[in-house]
């Protein structure tokens, strides 16, 4: 799941349009992110964070939450991870993590992480029409 630690919490970016999520996923490769893996993810923390605005899978009888598939990408520099969790309507939440074990204390890698994150924000803005 997403560990929402108060001091090192990941960045959550909302993509409320299914077509924009599709476009972001197709375009991540153009800014040097590559497909890392598919991760089943607990969504209870995400639901609380988003005031239950997203609809994630539940069991057939609605008694328990199922894990939502999330696709994870890693930047070629190794400095950032980016995970996209989709809800039942195809909308997405992008979760961005810095690879702190790798970046920690290295000025050059910190610069690369910031540059990669800036390019990621630019990609999101262009895909979402901002």
XYZ file of C-alpha atoms in Angstrom:
130
model
C 0.000 0.000 0.000
C 0.896 3.621 0.231
C 2.515 4.425 3.538
C 1.302 7.946 4.238
C 4.085 8.825 6.673
C 3.617 12.434 7.819
C 7.212 13.470 7.095
C 8.019 11.475 3.963
C 4.628 11.050 2.334
C 4.514 10.454 -1.426
C 3.007 13.076 -3.705
C -0.557 12.312 -4.835
C -1.678 13.814 -8.149
C -5.289 13.404 -9.265
C -6.179 12.723 -12.898
C -9.971 12.794 -13.013
C -10.392 12.169 -16.738
C -9.948 8.629 -18.124
C -8.651 9.874 -21.486
C -6.052 12.025 -19.718
C -4.895 8.994 -17.690
C -4.518 7.021 -20.932
C -2.535 9.861 -22.490
C -0.278 10.210 -19.427
C 0.486 6.478 -19.443
C 1.361 6.570 -23.158
C 3.499 9.693 -22.735
C 5.562 8.715 -19.687
C 8.082 6.996 -21.971
C 8.787 10.335 -23.699
C 10.145 11.778 -20.433
C 12.325 8.754 -19.611
C 9.991 6.736 -17.390
C 9.876 3.004 -18.085
C 7.375 0.336 -17.077
C 8.542 -1.239 -13.816
C 5.742 -3.605 -12.745
C 2.064 -4.057 -11.933
C 1.362 -3.910 -8.193
C -1.927 -4.842 -6.494
C -2.515 -2.031 -4.016
C -4.629 -1.472 -0.935
C -6.861 1.540 -1.550
C -8.328 2.303 1.877
C -5.764 5.054 2.603
C -6.262 6.562 -0.853
C -10.012 6.605 -0.373
C -9.649 8.494 2.900
C -7.191 10.947 1.332
C -9.612 11.673 -1.521
C -12.786 11.852 0.597
C -14.073 8.714 -1.117
C -14.302 10.521 -4.455
C -12.833 7.527 -6.329
C -14.550 4.166 -6.701
C -12.207 1.229 -6.140
C -13.090 -2.463 -6.436
C -14.968 -4.218 -3.650
C -15.796 -7.877 -3.177
C -18.863 -9.288 -4.849
C -20.942 -8.741 -1.737
C -19.375 -5.366 -0.898
C -18.023 -6.546 2.431
C -14.333 -5.952 1.823
C -12.105 -3.858 -0.395
C -10.166 -5.626 -3.100
C -6.696 -4.567 -4.119
C -6.657 -2.271 -7.133
C -4.128 -2.911 -9.901
C -1.573 -0.135 -10.138
C 1.084 0.268 -12.767
C 4.469 1.443 -11.556
C 7.064 3.279 -13.615
C 10.641 4.201 -12.749
C 12.654 7.093 -14.176
C 15.745 5.998 -16.098
C 17.910 7.936 -13.631
C 16.578 5.682 -10.859
C 15.607 8.732 -8.805
C 11.785 8.611 -9.026
C 9.032 6.041 -8.963
C 5.602 6.853 -10.288
C 2.559 4.648 -9.712
C -0.860 5.081 -11.329
C -3.871 3.586 -9.569
C -7.107 3.583 -11.551
C -10.571 3.501 -10.099
C -13.596 1.690 -11.535
C -14.305 4.605 -13.912
C -10.749 4.690 -15.300
C -9.797 7.870 -13.438
C -6.392 7.819 -11.813
C -4.302 8.840 -8.890
C -0.612 9.189 -9.603
C 1.629 8.509 -6.641
C 5.171 9.828 -6.967
C 7.970 8.556 -4.733
C 11.552 9.698 -4.597
C 13.998 6.787 -4.425
C 15.407 8.046 -1.113
C 17.835 5.162 -0.605
C 19.472 5.936 -3.924
C 19.231 9.749 -3.891
C 19.961 10.429 -0.212
C 22.852 12.822 0.279
C 23.832 12.967 -3.398
C 23.490 16.495 -4.778
C 23.611 15.440 -8.435
C 20.941 12.761 -7.995
C 18.770 15.227 -6.073
C 19.011 17.602 -9.043
C 18.067 14.779 -11.420
C 15.073 13.868 -9.249
C 13.860 17.482 -9.225
C 14.322 17.786 -12.982
C 12.445 14.510 -13.584
C 9.616 15.640 -11.302
C 9.407 18.996 -13.085
C 9.118 17.231 -16.439
C 6.466 14.915 -14.982
C 4.412 17.912 -13.770
C 4.750 19.479 -17.223
C 3.538 16.266 -18.860
C 0.526 16.137 -16.531
C -0.336 19.759 -17.256
C -0.216 19.186 -21.029
C -2.253 15.962 -20.846
C -4.886 17.531 -18.608
C -5.145 20.727 -20.617
C -3.727 23.033 -17.907
